[in-house]
Coordinates of C-alpha atoms in Angstrom, one line a residue:
X1 CA 18.4 -40.6 -95.8
X2 CA 15.3 -42.3 -97.2
X3 CA 12.9 -40.4 -99.2
X4 CA 10.1 -38.9 -97.2
X5 CA 12.0 -39.1 -93.9
X6 CA 11.8 -35.3 -93.5
X7 CA 8.1 -35.7 -93.2
X8 CA 8.2 -38.7 -91.0
X9 CA 11.1 -38.2 -88.5
X10 CA 11.9 -41.0 -86.1
X11 CA 11.1 -39.8 -82.5
X12 CA 13.9 -40.4 -80.0
X13 CA 11.2 -41.4 -77.4
X14 CA 8.8 -44.4 -77.8
X15 CA 5.3 -43.8 -79.0
X16 CA 2.7 -43.1 -76.3
X17 CA 0.4 -45.7 -78.0
X18 CA 2.9 -48.5 -77.7
X19 CA 3.9 -48.0 -74.1
X20 CA 1.4 -48.8 -71.4
X21 CA 1.1 -46.2 -68.7
X22 CA 3.1 -46.7 -65.6
X23 CA 1.6 -46.5 -62.1
X24 CA 1.2 -43.0 -60.9
X25 CA 1.1 -41.4 -64.4
X26 CA -2.2 -40.0 -65.7
X27 CA -4.0 -42.0 -68.4
X28 CA -4.8 -40.4 -71.7
X29 CA -7.8 -38.1 -71.7
X30 CA -10.0 -40.5 -73.6
X31 CA -9.6 -43.0 -70.8
X32 CA -11.1 -40.7 -68.2
X33 CA -13.8 -39.1 -70.2
X34 CA -15.4 -41.8 -72.3
X35 CA -15.5 -42.3 -76.0
X36 CA -16.0 -38.7 -76.9
X37 CA -12.9 -37.4 -75.1
X38 CA -14.7 -34.6 -73.3
X39 CA -15.7 -34.6 -69.7
X40 CA -18.9 -32.8 -70.4
X41 CA -20.2 -34.8 -73.4
X42 CA -23.6 -36.4 -73.1
X43 CA -22.1 -39.9 -72.9
X44 CA -19.4 -39.1 -70.3
X45 CA -19.5 -39.4 -66.6
X46 CA -17.2 -38.1 -63.8
X47 CA -15.6 -41.2 -62.3
X48 CA -15.6 -41.6 -58.5
X49 CA -12.2 -41.3 -56.9
X50 CA -11.9 -44.9 -55.8
X51 CA -12.5 -46.1 -59.4
X52 CA -10.2 -43.4 -60.8
X53 CA -7.4 -44.6 -58.5
X54 CA -7.6 -48.0 -60.0
X55 CA -7.9 -46.5 -63.5
X56 CA -4.7 -44.6 -63.0
X57 CA -2.9 -47.8 -62.0
X58 CA -4.0 -49.8 -65.0
X59 CA -5.7 -47.9 -67.7
X60 CA -5.5 -50.8 -70.1
X61 CA -8.3 -52.6 -68.5
X62 CA -11.6 -51.6 -70.2
X63 CA -13.7 -53.3 -67.6
X64 CA -12.8 -50.4 -65.2
X65 CA -15.1 -48.0 -67.0
X66 CA -18.6 -47.6 -65.6
X67 CA -21.7 -47.2 -67.8
X68 CA -21.7 -43.6 -69.2
X69 CA -24.9 -41.7 -68.4
X70 CA -25.0 -37.9 -69.0
X71 CA -28.2 -37.5 -66.9
X72 CA -26.2 -38.5 -63.8
X73 CA -23.6 -35.8 -64.3
X74 CA -23.8 -33.5 -61.3
X75 CA -21.7 -30.4 -60.9
X76 CA -18.9 -31.7 -63.1
X77 CA -16.4 -29.0 -62.3
X78 CA -16.6 -29.6 -58.6
X79 CA -16.3 -33.4 -59.1
X80 CA -13.3 -33.0 -61.4
X81 CA -11.6 -30.8 -58.8
X82 CA -12.3 -33.4 -56.1
X83 CA -10.8 -36.0 -58.4
X84 CA -7.7 -34.0 -59.0
X85 CA -7.3 -33.1 -55.3
X86 CA -9.0 -35.8 -53.3
X87 CA -7.6 -34.5 -50.0
X88 CA -9.8 -31.4 -50.2
X89 CA -13.0 -33.2 -51.1
X90 CA -15.9 -31.6 -49.0
X91 CA -17.3 -33.4 -46.0
X92 CA -20.9 -34.5 -46.2
X93 CA -23.7 -34.9 -43.7
X94 CA -24.4 -32.9 -40.6
X95 CA -20.8 -32.7 -39.3
X96 CA -19.5 -29.8 -41.5
X97 CA -22.7 -27.9 -40.8
X98 CA -22.3 -28.3 -37.1
X99 CA -18.7 -27.1 -37.3
X100 CA -19.9 -23.9 -38.9
X101 CA -20.1 -21.3 -36.0
X102 CA -22.1 -18.8 -38.0
X103 CA -24.7 -21.5 -38.9
X104 CA -24.9 -22.6 -35.2
X105 CA -25.6 -19.0 -34.2
X106 CA -28.4 -18.8 -36.8
X107 CA -29.8 -22.2 -35.8
X108 CA -29.8 -21.3 -32.1
X109 CA -31.8 -18.2 -32.8
X110 CA -34.2 -20.2 -34.8
X111 CA -34.7 -22.7 -32.0
X112 CA -35.9 -20.0 -29.6
X113 CA -37.8 -18.1 -32.2
X114 CA -39.7 -21.2 -33.5
X115 CA -40.6 -22.3 -30.0
X116 CA -41.9 -18.8 -29.1
X117 CA -44.0 -18.9 -32.3
X118 CA -45.6 -22.1 -31.4
X119 CA -46.2 -21.3 -27.8
X120 CA -47.6 -17.9 -28.7
X121 CA -50.9 -19.5 -29.9
X122 CA -51.1 -21.5 -26.7
X123 CA -50.6 -18.2 -24.8
X124 CA -53.5 -16.5 -26.7
X125 CA -55.8 -19.5 -26.0
X126 CA -54.9 -19.4 -22.3
X127 CA -55.6 -15.6 -22.1
X128 CA -58.9 -16.0 -23.9
X129 CA -60.0 -18.8 -21.6
X130 CA -59.0 -16.9 -18.4
X131 CA -60.2 -13.4 -19.3
X132 CA -62.8 -13.4 -22.0
X133 CA -64.6 -16.7 -22.5
X134 CA -67.9 -17.2 -20.7
X135 CA -68.7 -20.5 -19.0
X136 CA -71.5 -21.3 -21.5
X137 CA -69.6 -20.1 -24.5
X138 CA -67.5 -22.1 -27.0
X139 CA -63.9 -21.0 -27.4
X140 CA -63.7 -21.7 -31.1
X141 CA -65.0 -18.3 -32.2
X142 CA -62.4 -16.5 -30.1
X143 CA -59.6 -18.7 -31.5
X144 CA -60.8 -18.3 -35.1
X145 CA -60.6 -14.5 -34.8
X146 CA -57.0 -14.9 -33.5
X147 CA -56.0 -17.2 -36.3
X148 CA -57.5 -14.7 -38.9
X149 CA -55.5 -11.9 -37.3
X150 CA -52.4 -14.0 -37.7
X151 CA -53.1 -15.1 -41.3
X152 CA -53.9 -11.7 -42.9
X153 CA -50.4 -10.3 -42.6
X154 CA -49.0 -13.4 -44.3
X155 CA -51.2 -12.8 -47.3
X156 CA -50.9 -9.0 -47.5
X157 CA -47.2 -8.5 -46.7
X158 CA -45.4 -11.6 -47.6
X159 CA -44.1 -10.4 -51.0
X160 CA -43.6 -6.8 -49.9
X161 CA -41.5 -7.9 -46.9
X162 CA -39.2 -9.9 -49.2
X163 CA -38.5 -6.7 -51.3
X164 CA -37.4 -4.8 -48.2
X165 CA -35.3 -7.6 -47.0
X166 CA -33.2 -7.2 -50.2
X167 CA -32.7 -3.5 -49.4
X168 CA -31.9 -3.9 -45.7
X169 CA -29.3 -5.6 -43.6
X170 CA -30.5 -9.2 -43.2
X171 CA -28.8 -9.5 -39.8
X172 CA -30.5 -6.3 -38.8
X173 CA -33.9 -7.7 -39.9
X174 CA -33.3 -11.0 -38.0
X175 CA -32.4 -9.2 -34.8
X176 CA -35.0 -6.4 -34.9
X177 CA -38.0 -8.7 -35.7
X178 CA -37.2 -10.9 -32.8
X179 CA -36.6 -8.1 -30.3
X180 CA -39.7 -6.3 -31.4
X181 CA -41.9 -9.4 -31.2
X182 CA -40.6 -10.0 -27.7
X183 CA -41.3 -6.3 -26.7
X184 CA -44.9 -6.7 -28.0
X185 CA -45.5 -9.8 -26.0
X186 CA -44.0 -8.2 -22.9
X187 CA -46.3 -5.2 -23.3
X188 CA -49.4 -7.4 -23.5
X189 CA -50.2 -7.8 -19.7
X190 CA -49.6 -4.1 -19.1
X191 CA -52.1 -3.1 -21.8
X192 CA -54.6 -5.7 -20.7
X193 CA -54.4 -4.3 -17.2
X194 CA -54.8 -0.7 -18.4
X195 CA -58.0 -1.4 -20.3
X196 CA -59.6 -3.9 -18.0
X197 CA -62.3 -1.5 -16.9
X198 CA -63.0 0.0 -20.4
X199 CA -66.5 -0.6 -21.9
X200 CA -66.6 -3.1 -24.8
X201 CA -66.6 -2.0 -28.4
X202 CA -70.0 -3.4 -29.3
X203 CA -69.7 -7.0 -28.3
X204 CA -65.9 -7.1 -28.4
X205 CA -63.9 -6.5 -25.2
X206 CA -61.3 -3.9 -25.6
X207 CA -58.6 -6.2 -24.2
X208 CA -59.4 -8.9 -26.8
X209 CA -59.2 -6.2 -29.6
X210 CA -55.8 -5.3 -28.3
X211 CA -54.8 -8.9 -28.4
X212 CA -55.8 -9.1 -32.0
X213 CA -53.8 -6.0 -32.8
X214 CA -50.7 -7.4 -31.1
X215 CA -51.2 -10.8 -32.9
X216 CA -51.5 -8.9 -36.2
X217 CA -48.2 -7.0 -35.5
X218 CA -46.3 -10.1 -34.4
X219 CA -47.4 -11.9 -37.5
X220 CA -46.4 -8.9 -39.7
X221 CA -42.9 -9.0 -38.2
X222 CA -42.7 -12.7 -38.8
X223 CA -43.2 -12.0 -42.6
X224 CA -40.0 -10.0 -42.5
X225 CA -38.1 -12.6 -40.4
X226 CA -38.9 -15.6 -42.7
X227 CA -37.4 -14.3 -46.0
X228 CA -34.4 -12.8 -44.1
X229 CA -33.7 -16.2 -42.5
X230 CA -33.9 -18.0 -45.8
X231 CA -31.8 -15.4 -47.6
X232 CA -29.0 -15.4 -45.1
X233 CA -28.6 -19.2 -45.1
X234 CA -26.6 -19.4 -48.4
X235 CA -24.3 -16.7 -47.1
X236 CA -23.3 -18.8 -44.1
X237 CA -23.3 -22.4 -45.5
X238 CA -21.4 -23.8 -48.5
X239 CA -23.5 -24.8 -51.4
X240 CA -22.8 -28.5 -51.0
X241 CA -23.9 -28.4 -47.4
X242 CA -27.2 -26.5 -47.9
X243 CA -29.2 -29.8 -48.0
X244 CA -27.9 -30.8 -44.6
X245 CA -28.5 -27.3 -43.2
X246 CA -32.1 -27.3 -44.4
X247 CA -32.6 -30.8 -43.1
X248 CA -31.5 -29.6 -39.7
X249 CA -33.8 -26.6 -39.9
X250 CA -36.8 -28.8 -40.9
X251 CA -36.1 -31.2 -38.0
X252 CA -36.0 -28.2 -35.6
X253 CA -39.2 -26.9 -37.0
X254 CA -41.0 -30.2 -36.7
X255 CA -39.7 -30.6 -33.1
X256 CA -40.9 -27.1 -32.2
X257 CA -44.4 -27.9 -33.5
X258 CA -44.6 -31.1 -31.4
X259 CA -42.9 -29.7 -28.3
X260 CA -44.6 -26.3 -28.5
X261 CA -48.1 -27.7 -28.7
X262 CA -47.4 -30.7 -26.4
X263 CA -45.7 -28.9 -23.5
X264 CA -46.8 -25.3 -24.2
X265 CA -49.7 -25.3 -21.8
X266 CA -48.0 -27.0 -18.8
X267 CA -44.9 -24.8 -19.4
X268 CA -47.0 -21.6 -19.2
X269 CA -48.8 -22.9 -16.1
X270 CA -45.5 -23.7 -14.5
X271 CA -44.1 -20.2 -15.3
X272 CA -47.2 -18.6 -13.7
X273 CA -46.7 -20.7 -10.5
X274 CA -43.1 -19.7 -10.3
X275 CA -43.6 -16.0 -10.7
X276 CA -46.7 -15.9 -8.4
X277 CA -44.5 -17.5 -5.7
X278 CA -42.2 -14.5 -6.1
X279 CA -45.0 -12.1 -5.6
X280 CA -44.9 -10.8 -9.2
X281 CA -48.1 -10.0 -11.1
X282 CA -49.6 -12.6 -13.4
X283 CA -47.1 -12.4 -16.3
X284 CA -45.2 -15.6 -16.2
X285 CA -46.7 -16.8 -19.5
X286 CA -45.8 -13.6 -21.3
X287 CA -42.2 -13.8 -19.9
X288 CA -41.8 -17.3 -21.4
X289 CA -43.0 -16.3 -24.9
X290 CA -41.5 -12.9 -25.0
X291 CA -38.3 -14.2 -23.5
X292 CA -38.0 -16.8 -26.3
X293 CA -38.1 -14.0 -28.9
X294 CA -35.7 -11.8 -26.9
X295 CA -33.2 -14.6 -26.5
X296 CA -33.3 -15.3 -30.2
X297 CA -32.7 -11.6 -31.0
X298 CA -29.7 -11.4 -28.6
X299 CA -28.2 -14.6 -30.0
X300 CA -28.5 -13.3 -33.6
X301 CA -26.6 -10.2 -32.6
X302 CA -23.5 -12.4 -32.6
X303 CA -24.2 -13.5 -36.2
X304 CA -21.6 -12.7 -38.9
X305 CA -23.3 -12.9 -42.3
X306 CA -20.6 -11.4 -44.5
X307 CA -23.3 -9.8 -46.6
X308 CA -22.3 -6.9 -48.9
X309 CA -23.9 -3.6 -47.7
X310 CA -26.5 -2.1 -50.0
X311 CA -25.3 1.0 -51.8
X312 CA -27.8 3.6 -50.6
X313 CA -26.7 6.1 -53.3
X314 CA -28.2 3.9 -56.0
X315 CA -31.9 4.7 -56.7
X316 CA -33.9 1.6 -55.9
X317 CA -37.1 0.8 -57.9
X318 CA -40.5 0.9 -56.3
X319 CA -41.8 -2.0 -54.2
X320 CA -44.2 -3.3 -56.8
X321 CA -41.5 -3.0 -59.5
X322 CA -39.3 -5.2 -57.3
X323 CA -42.1 -7.7 -56.9
X324 CA -42.5 -7.7 -60.7
X325 CA -38.7 -8.4 -61.0
X326 CA -39.2 -11.4 -58.7
X327 CA -42.0 -12.7 -60.8
X328 CA -40.0 -12.2 -64.0
X329 CA -37.1 -14.1 -62.4
X330 CA -39.4 -17.0 -61.5
X331 CA -40.7 -17.0 -65.1
X332 CA -37.1 -17.4 -66.5
X333 CA -35.7 -19.8 -63.9
X334 CA -37.5 -23.1 -64.5
X335 CA -35.9 -25.0 -61.6
X336 CA -36.8 -22.3 -59.1
X337 CA -40.3 -22.0 -60.4
X338 CA -40.8 -25.8 -60.3
X339 CA -39.4 -26.0 -56.8
X340 CA -41.9 -23.3 -55.7
X341 CA -44.8 -25.2 -57.3
X342 CA -43.8 -28.4 -55.4
X343 CA -43.6 -26.5 -52.1
X344 CA -47.0 -24.9 -52.7
X345 CA -48.6 -28.3 -53.4
X346 CA -46.9 -29.9 -50.4
X347 CA -48.1 -27.2 -48.0
X348 CA -51.6 -27.4 -49.4
X349 CA -51.7 -31.1 -48.8
X350 CA -50.5 -30.6 -45.2
X351 CA -53.0 -27.9 -44.6
X352 CA -55.8 -30.2 -45.8
X353 CA -54.6 -33.0 -43.6
X354 CA -54.6 -30.7 -40.6
X355 CA -58.4 -30.1 -41.2
X356 CA -59.1 -33.8 -42.0
X357 CA -57.3 -35.1 -38.9
X358 CA -60.3 -34.0 -36.7
X359 CA -62.7 -36.0 -38.9
X360 CA -60.2 -39.0 -39.0
X361 CA -60.1 -39.1 -35.2
X362 CA -63.9 -39.0 -35.1
X363 CA -64.3 -42.1 -37.3
X364 CA -61.6 -44.1 -35.4
X365 CA -62.9 -46.3 -32.5
X366 CA -59.5 -46.3 -30.8
X367 CA -59.2 -42.6 -30.1
X368 CA -61.4 -39.6 -29.3
X369 CA -62.0 -36.7 -31.7
X370 CA -60.2 -34.4 -29.3
X371 CA -57.0 -36.6 -29.7
X372 CA -56.5 -35.7 -33.4
X373 CA -53.2 -34.2 -32.4
X374 CA -51.7 -37.8 -32.3
X375 CA -52.4 -38.0 -36.0
X376 CA -50.7 -34.7 -36.8
X377 CA -47.8 -35.7 -34.6
X378 CA -47.3 -38.8 -36.8
X379 CA -46.7 -36.6 -39.8
X380 CA -44.3 -34.4 -37.9
X381 CA -42.4 -37.5 -36.6
X382 CA -42.1 -38.9 -40.1
X383 CA -40.8 -35.6 -41.5
X384 CA -38.2 -35.3 -38.7
X385 CA -37.0 -38.8 -39.5
X386 CA -36.9 -38.1 -43.2
X387 CA -35.0 -34.8 -42.6
X388 CA -32.4 -36.6 -40.5
X389 CA -31.8 -39.2 -43.2
X390 CA -31.6 -36.6 -46.0
X391 CA -29.1 -34.5 -44.0
X392 CA -26.7 -37.4 -43.8
X393 CA -27.2 -39.1 -47.1
X394 CA -29.3 -36.9 -49.4
X395 CA -26.3 -35.2 -51.1
X396 CA -25.7 -38.4 -53.1
X397 CA -28.9 -37.9 -55.1
X398 CA -30.0 -34.8 -57.2
X399 CA -32.6 -32.5 -55.7
X400 CA -35.0 -33.2 -58.6
X401 CA -34.8 -36.9 -58.2
X402 CA -35.3 -36.7 -54.5
X403 CA -38.5 -34.7 -55.1
X404 CA -39.7 -37.3 -57.6
X405 CA -39.1 -40.1 -55.1
X406 CA -40.8 -38.0 -52.4
X407 CA -43.9 -37.2 -54.6
X408 CA -44.3 -40.9 -55.4
X409 CA -44.0 -41.9 -51.8
X410 CA -46.5 -39.2 -50.6
X411 CA -49.0 -40.2 -53.3
X412 CA -48.7 -43.9 -52.4
X413 CA -49.1 -43.2 -48.6
X414 CA -52.2 -41.0 -49.2
X415 CA -53.7 -43.7 -51.4
X416 CA -53.1 -46.3 -48.7
X417 CA -54.7 -44.0 -46.2
X418 CA -57.8 -43.9 -48.3
X419 CA -58.4 -47.6 -47.5
X420 CA -57.2 -47.7 -43.9
X421 CA -58.5 -44.4 -42.4
X422 CA -61.0 -46.2 -40.1
X423 CA -58.2 -47.8 -38.0
X424 CA -55.7 -45.8 -35.9
X425 CA -52.4 -47.6 -36.2
X426 CA -52.5 -48.2 -40.0
X427 CA -53.5 -44.5 -40.4
X428 CA -50.8 -43.5 -38.0
X429 CA -48.2 -45.4 -40.1
X430 CA -49.6 -43.9 -43.4
X431 CA -49.4 -40.3 -42.0
X432 CA -45.8 -41.0 -40.8
X433 CA -44.9 -42.1 -44.3
X434 CA -46.5 -39.0 -45.7
X435 CA -44.3 -36.9 -43.5
X436 CA -41.2 -39.0 -44.2
X437 CA -41.6 -38.6 -48.0
X438 CA -42.7 -35.0 -47.7
X439 CA -39.2 -34.3 -46.3
X440 CA -37.8 -35.5 -49.6
X441 CA -39.9 -32.9 -51.4
X442 CA -39.7 -29.9 -49.1
X443 CA -36.0 -29.9 -48.2
X444 CA -34.5 -30.5 -51.6
X445 CA -36.9 -27.9 -53.2
X446 CA -36.0 -25.3 -50.6
X447 CA -32.3 -26.0 -51.2
X448 CA -32.8 -25.6 -54.9
X449 CA -34.3 -22.2 -54.5
X450 CA -31.4 -21.1 -52.2
X451 CA -28.7 -22.5 -54.5
X452 CA -30.0 -21.1 -57.8
X453 CA -31.2 -17.7 -56.7
X454 CA -28.6 -14.9 -56.7
X455 CA -28.1 -12.9 -53.5
X456 CA -29.7 -9.7 -54.8
X457 CA -32.9 -11.6 -55.7
X458 CA -33.3 -13.8 -52.7
X459 CA -35.5 -11.5 -50.6
X460 CA -37.9 -11.0 -53.5
X461 CA -38.1 -14.7 -54.3
X462 CA -38.4 -15.8 -50.7
X463 CA -41.0 -13.1 -50.1
X464 CA -43.1 -14.5 -53.0
X465 CA -42.5 -18.0 -51.7
X466 CA -43.7 -17.0 -48.3
X467 CA -46.8 -15.3 -49.8
X468 CA -47.6 -18.3 -52.0
X469 CA -47.2 -20.8 -49.2
X470 CA -49.4 -18.9 -46.8
X471 CA -52.1 -18.8 -49.4
X472 CA -51.6 -22.5 -50.0
X473 CA -52.1 -23.0 -46.2
X474 CA -55.3 -20.9 -46.1
X475 CA -57.4 -22.2 -49.0
X476 CA -57.4 -25.9 -48.1
X477 CA -58.7 -25.0 -44.6
X478 CA -62.0 -24.2 -46.4
X479 CA -61.9 -26.6 -49.4
X480 CA -60.9 -29.7 -47.4
X481 CA -63.9 -29.6 -45.1
X482 CA -66.3 -28.9 -48.0
X483 CA -64.8 -31.7 -50.0
X484 CA -65.0 -34.2 -47.1
X485 CA -68.6 -33.4 -46.5
X486 CA -69.5 -33.8 -50.2
X487 CA -67.3 -36.7 -51.3
X488 CA -66.1 -38.5 -48.1
X489 CA -62.7 -39.1 -46.7
X490 CA -61.7 -41.9 -49.2
X491 CA -62.3 -39.8 -52.3
X492 CA -60.6 -36.7 -50.8
X493 CA -57.4 -38.7 -49.9
X494 CA -57.3 -40.2 -53.4
X495 CA -57.8 -36.7 -54.9
X496 CA -54.9 -35.4 -52.8
X497 CA -52.7 -38.3 -54.0
X498 CA -53.6 -37.4 -57.6
X499 CA -52.7 -33.7 -57.0
X500 CA -49.3 -34.7 -55.7
X501 CA -48.6 -36.9 -58.7
X502 CA -49.9 -34.1 -61.1
X503 CA -47.5 -31.6 -59.4
X504 CA -44.6 -34.0 -59.9
X505 CA -45.4 -34.4 -63.6
X506 CA -45.8 -30.7 -64.1
X507 CA -42.5 -29.9 -62.5
X508 CA -40.8 -32.6 -64.5
X509 CA -42.3 -31.0 -67.7
X510 CA -41.1 -27.5 -66.7
X511 CA -37.5 -28.6 -65.9
X512 CA -37.0 -31.3 -68.5
X513 CA -34.8 -29.1 -70.8
X514 CA -33.7 -26.5 -68.2
X515 CA -30.1 -26.0 -67.2
X516 CA -29.6 -25.3 -63.4
X517 CA -28.2 -21.9 -62.6
X518 CA -25.0 -22.4 -60.7
X519 CA -23.7 -18.9 -60.4
X520 CA -25.2 -18.0 -57.0

């Protein structure tokens, strides 16, 4: 025996380094994870399955390796699992969402509830015109009072409603809010008939005051419905499919806006004709709106959420303490806070555009000022197209990057609108692009909040979101008109573009070193 052979025994098997890997055997770890040998190092990247398959066949070819970029590493554990078991890789796009029966139940309820929400305003305007407006009197004052009655609950109760959603059964909230809204609408013609001969309260007819009260109550119930709807979504849909689910929801919402305002009036008139032919009192309009809420509530009775019942023996903190917990959570979670900021800015821009659309139509020779709805429909159409595209292909890009692309696109479209606003078709195209790129902001940011907020905090966070968004929808209604009068449309559009870019820069700064929370 040679000296030193005890320390350097000859292996009966050939060295791993001198034998190239055979097809079907895994390559050494360093080949799959880059130079550092760790799948989570800054310079490594999870390799797509098709490239990994070639790599397994011939690991000796260094050209197989793609450029290593740690910033592109998305959900490494899930991707490594998909690499190891390609046959169980999740489906993408709308198909897995549409196969989900629980989601389809929730979505069906949303369709009827959203349509009822949009046609409700048309119903109020129809009742005002037929019962309270005088021939020589403008309707704007009556409608403004109705809008105020609808907006106040959103500002007062948005956060509080979210706290109670965390304490109650989310399915129970979804069902009860729809059925109660339907009951309120059904009761409206009976109450108007009962007080038709009552003396006015000052200059306000009693019937109109009752309409304002019912509008206030319907809007209050909506504040509970909204956070419950957003909170239950992650319970029904797998995390990787939330973007598609939110895209489908956004498409439905935009369609309900267009359909509700476009066909609401003829639909209510047709309902009145049908029921008057049956000899029933004038309540066809109320049956359409109330029936929409009622159908939504009955459909949601079939919903199986799988939520864990709240332990009622545990003492719960006070409402305002819960709201404080939600604010503290937003302060700690940079990605959720940044997403909320992006949503607030986005809704502020859309609220401003809804006011400026009237002035836009007024300066365009191609249309009348009363046809400003065509301009608003352009934004809705663009958002629906963007949501459809995101639902099918958006999972390939990170949520933050989608929002960055969307912010850049919205800012560019608003800047172009500043120089083309006097012509209809260029403006129509710019507004459609605003809606298209807005989908790339709103849908990924809503998905981020759902993905990164734990179940016991969702009601609080979505309640705060609902409150912030409603404030964001209210303030521009005043500021946009004042700004247009003082500065002109061109400057206002450029200012809106700058605000969108500033919001994108702010959210990038907030999240630049933050690690997403994945334990949802």
